[in-house]
Coordinates of N, CA and C in Angstrom, one line a residue:
X825 N -140.3 -51.0 127.4 CA -140.2 -49.8 126.4 C -141.6 -50.4 125.6
X826 N -141.4 -51.8 125.1 CA -142.7 -51.8 124.1 C -143.7 -51.7 124.7
X827 N -144.4 -52.2 126.2 CA -145.6 -51.6 126.1 C -145.8 -50.0 126.4
X828 N -144.8 -49.0 126.4 CA -144.8 -47.8 126.5 C -145.4 -47.3 124.8
X829 N -144.7 -47.8 124.3 CA -144.8 -47.6 122.6 C -146.0 -48.0 122.1
X830 N -146.1 -49.3 122.4 CA -147.7 -50.2 122.0 C -148.9 -49.1 122.8
X831 N -148.7 -48.8 123.6 CA -149.8 -47.6 124.7 C -149.8 -46.7 124.3
X832 N -148.7 -45.6 123.9 CA -148.6 -44.2 122.8 C -149.3 -44.4 121.5
X833 N -148.9 -45.9 120.8 CA -149.6 -45.7 119.8 C -150.9 -46.0 119.7
X834 N -151.5 -46.6 120.4 CA -152.7 -47.2 120.6 C -153.6 -45.8 121.0
X835 N -153.1 -44.7 122.2 CA -153.3 -43.7 122.2 C -153.6 -42.7 120.8
X836 N -152.8 -42.4 120.4 CA -152.3 -42.2 118.8 C -153.8 -42.4 118.1
X837 N -153.7 -43.8 117.7 CA -154.8 -44.4 116.6 C -156.2 -43.8 117.3
X838 N -156.5 -43.6 119.0 CA -157.6 -43.2 119.0 C -158.0 -42.2 118.9
X839 N -157.3 -41.2 119.2 CA -157.4 -40.1 119.0 C -157.4 -39.3 117.3
X840 N -156.6 -40.3 116.4 CA -156.8 -40.1 114.7 C -158.2 -40.7 114.8
X841 N -158.5 -41.7 115.1 CA -160.3 -42.2 115.1 C -161.1 -41.1 115.2
X842 N -161.0 -40.9 116.5 CA -161.9 -39.6 117.2 C -162.1 -38.4 116.2
X843 N -160.8 -37.8 115.9 CA -160.9 -36.5 114.9 C -161.6 -36.9 113.3
X844 N -161.2 -38.1 112.8 CA -162.0 -38.9 111.5 C -163.3 -38.5 111.8
X845 N -163.9 -39.2 113.0 CA -165.1 -39.2 113.4 C -165.7 -37.6 113.4
X846 N -165.3 -36.6 113.7 CA -166.0 -36.0 114.0 C -165.8 -34.7 112.6
X847 N -165.2 -35.2 111.9 CA -165.0 -34.5 110.3 C -166.5 -34.6 109.9
X848 N -166.9 -36.2 110.2 CA -167.7 -36.1 109.0 C -169.1 -36.3 110.1
X849 N -169.5 -35.7 111.4 CA -170.4 -35.5 111.9 C -171.2 -34.2 111.3
X850 N -172.6 -34.2 111.1 CA -173.0 -33.0 111.2 C -173.7 -32.3 112.1
X851 N -174.0 -30.9 112.1 CA -174.5 -30.3 112.9 C -175.7 -29.2 112.6
X852 N -176.5 -29.4 113.3 CA -177.7 -28.5 112.7 C -177.7 -26.9 113.6
X853 N -177.7 -26.0 113.2 CA -177.7 -24.8 113.4 C -178.9 -23.6 113.1
X854 N -178.7 -22.6 113.6 CA -179.5 -21.7 113.1 C -179.1 -20.6 112.8
X855 N -179.3 -19.7 111.9 CA -178.5 -18.5 111.5 C -178.9 -17.1 112.3
X856 N -178.8 -16.1 112.1 CA -179.6 -15.0 113.0 C -180.8 -14.5 112.9
X857 N -181.3 -15.3 111.9 CA -183.0 -14.9 111.7 C -183.9 -16.2 112.1
X858 N -182.9 -17.5 112.5 CA -183.9 -18.4 113.2 C -184.0 -19.5 111.9
X859 N -183.5 -19.5 110.8 CA -183.6 -20.7 109.7 C -182.8 -21.5 110.2
X860 N -183.2 -22.7 110.3 CA -182.2 -23.6 110.8 C -181.2 -24.5 109.1
X861 N -180.1 -24.7 109.4 CA -179.6 -25.2 108.3 C -178.5 -26.4 108.8
X862 N -177.9 -27.5 108.2 CA -177.0 -28.5 108.8 C -175.9 -28.2 107.8
X863 N -174.3 -28.1 108.8 CA -173.6 -28.0 108.2 C -172.4 -29.2 109.3
X864 N -171.2 -29.2 108.3 CA -170.3 -30.1 108.9 C -169.4 -29.5 109.9
X865 N -169.0 -29.7 110.8 CA -168.0 -29.1 111.6 C -166.6 -29.7 111.6
X866 N -165.9 -29.1 111.7 CA -164.4 -29.1 111.7 C -163.6 -29.3 112.7
X867 N -164.1 -28.7 113.7 CA -163.5 -28.1 115.3 C -164.4 -28.9 116.2
X868 N -163.7 -29.5 117.5 CA -164.2 -30.1 118.6 C -165.3 -28.9 119.0
X869 N -166.7 -29.2 119.3 CA -167.5 -28.4 120.0 C -167.6 -29.0 121.2
X870 N -167.1 -28.1 122.4 CA -167.1 -28.5 124.0 C -168.7 -28.7 124.6
X871 N -169.7 -27.8 123.7 CA -170.7 -27.9 124.4 C -171.7 -27.1 123.4
X872 N -172.8 -28.2 123.4 CA -174.0 -27.8 122.4 C -175.0 -26.9 123.0
X873 N -175.3 -25.5 122.8 CA -176.7 -24.7 123.6 C -177.4 -25.0 122.5
X874 N -178.6 -25.2 123.2 CA -180.0 -25.5 122.7 C -180.7 -23.8 122.3
X875 N -180.6 -24.0 121.2 CA -181.1 -22.8 120.3 C -182.6 -22.8 120.1
X876 N -182.7 -21.5 120.7 CA -184.2 -21.0 120.8 C -184.6 -20.9 119.6
X877 N -186.1 -21.2 119.0 CA -186.5 -20.6 117.7 C -187.4 -19.7 117.9
X878 N -187.5 -19.0 117.0 CA -188.3 -17.2 117.4 C -189.7 -17.7 116.5
X879 N -190.5 -17.6 117.3 CA -191.9 -17.7 116.5 C -192.9 -16.3 116.1
X880 N -192.6 -15.2 116.6 CA -193.4 -14.3 116.6 C -192.4 -12.7 116.4
X881 N -192.5 -12.1 115.7 CA -191.8 -10.8 115.3 C -192.6 -9.3 115.4
X882 N -192.2 -8.7 116.1 CA -192.7 -7.4 116.2 C -192.0 -6.3 115.7
X883 N -192.4 -5.4 114.5 CA -191.1 -4.5 114.1 C -191.5 -3.3 114.8
X884 N -191.4 -2.5 115.4 CA -192.0 -0.8 115.9 C -191.2 -0.1 114.9
X885 N -191.7 0.7 114.4 CA -191.3 2.1 113.6 C -191.7 3.2 114.1
X886 N -190.9 4.2 114.6 CA -191.4 5.7 114.7 C -191.0 6.8 113.7
X887 N -192.2 7.4 113.1 CA -191.8 8.3 112.1 C -192.2 9.6 112.2
X888 N -191.5 10.3 111.5 CA -192.2 11.9 111.8 C -192.4 12.3 110.2
X889 N -193.0 13.3 110.6 CA -193.8 14.2 109.1 C -193.5 15.4 109.2
X890 N -192.8 15.9 108.1 CA -192.9 17.7 108.0 C -193.3 17.5 106.8
X891 N -194.4 18.2 106.8 CA -194.7 18.7 105.4 C -195.2 17.6 104.5
X892 N -194.4 17.7 103.5 CA -194.7 16.7 102.4 C -193.7 15.3 102.4
X893 N -192.6 15.2 103.5 CA -191.9 13.9 103.5 C -191.7 13.4 104.8
X894 N -191.6 12.1 104.9 CA -192.1 11.4 106.0 C -190.3 10.7 106.2
X895 N -190.4 11.0 107.3 CA -188.9 10.3 108.0 C -189.2 9.2 108.8
X896 N -188.5 8.1 109.0 CA -188.3 7.1 109.7 C -186.9 7.5 110.6
X897 N -187.4 7.4 112.0 CA -186.4 8.0 113.1 C -186.0 6.7 113.6
X898 N -186.6 5.4 113.7 CA -186.1 4.5 114.4 C -186.9 3.4 114.1
X899 N -186.4 2.6 113.6 CA -186.9 1.1 113.2 C -186.4 0.0 114.3
X900 N -187.1 -0.8 114.9 CA -186.6 -2.0 115.8 C -187.5 -3.2 115.7
X901 N -187.0 -4.4 115.2 CA -187.4 -5.7 115.4 C -187.4 -6.5 116.5
X902 N -188.3 -6.6 117.3 CA -188.2 -7.5 118.4 C -188.6 -9.0 117.9
X903 N -188.3 -9.9 118.6 CA -188.8 -11.0 118.3 C -189.2 -11.8 120.0
X904 N -189.8 -12.8 119.9 CA -190.6 -13.7 120.9 C -190.0 -15.0 121.1
X905 N -189.0 -15.2 121.8 CA -188.8 -16.7 121.4 C -189.2 -17.3 122.5
X906 N -189.8 -18.9 122.1 CA -190.3 -19.6 123.0 C -188.9 -20.6 123.6

């Protein structure tokens, strides 16, 4: 019985050490505009995806004019990611 308790205890210690290490790690991510920032993560990350950096942005605006008023019907921004 002593070996099983020691084995279970060592597993718990290893899991605790892993969870403490996980709390201290920093993750570099990007917000929705592609601006990078660094944050601490508090949960396990199963996989890290490569974030594409957007280099160019093109905005397409459709305008309509009726006499003295201009209306924007649709505005859409497209990004070209490398």
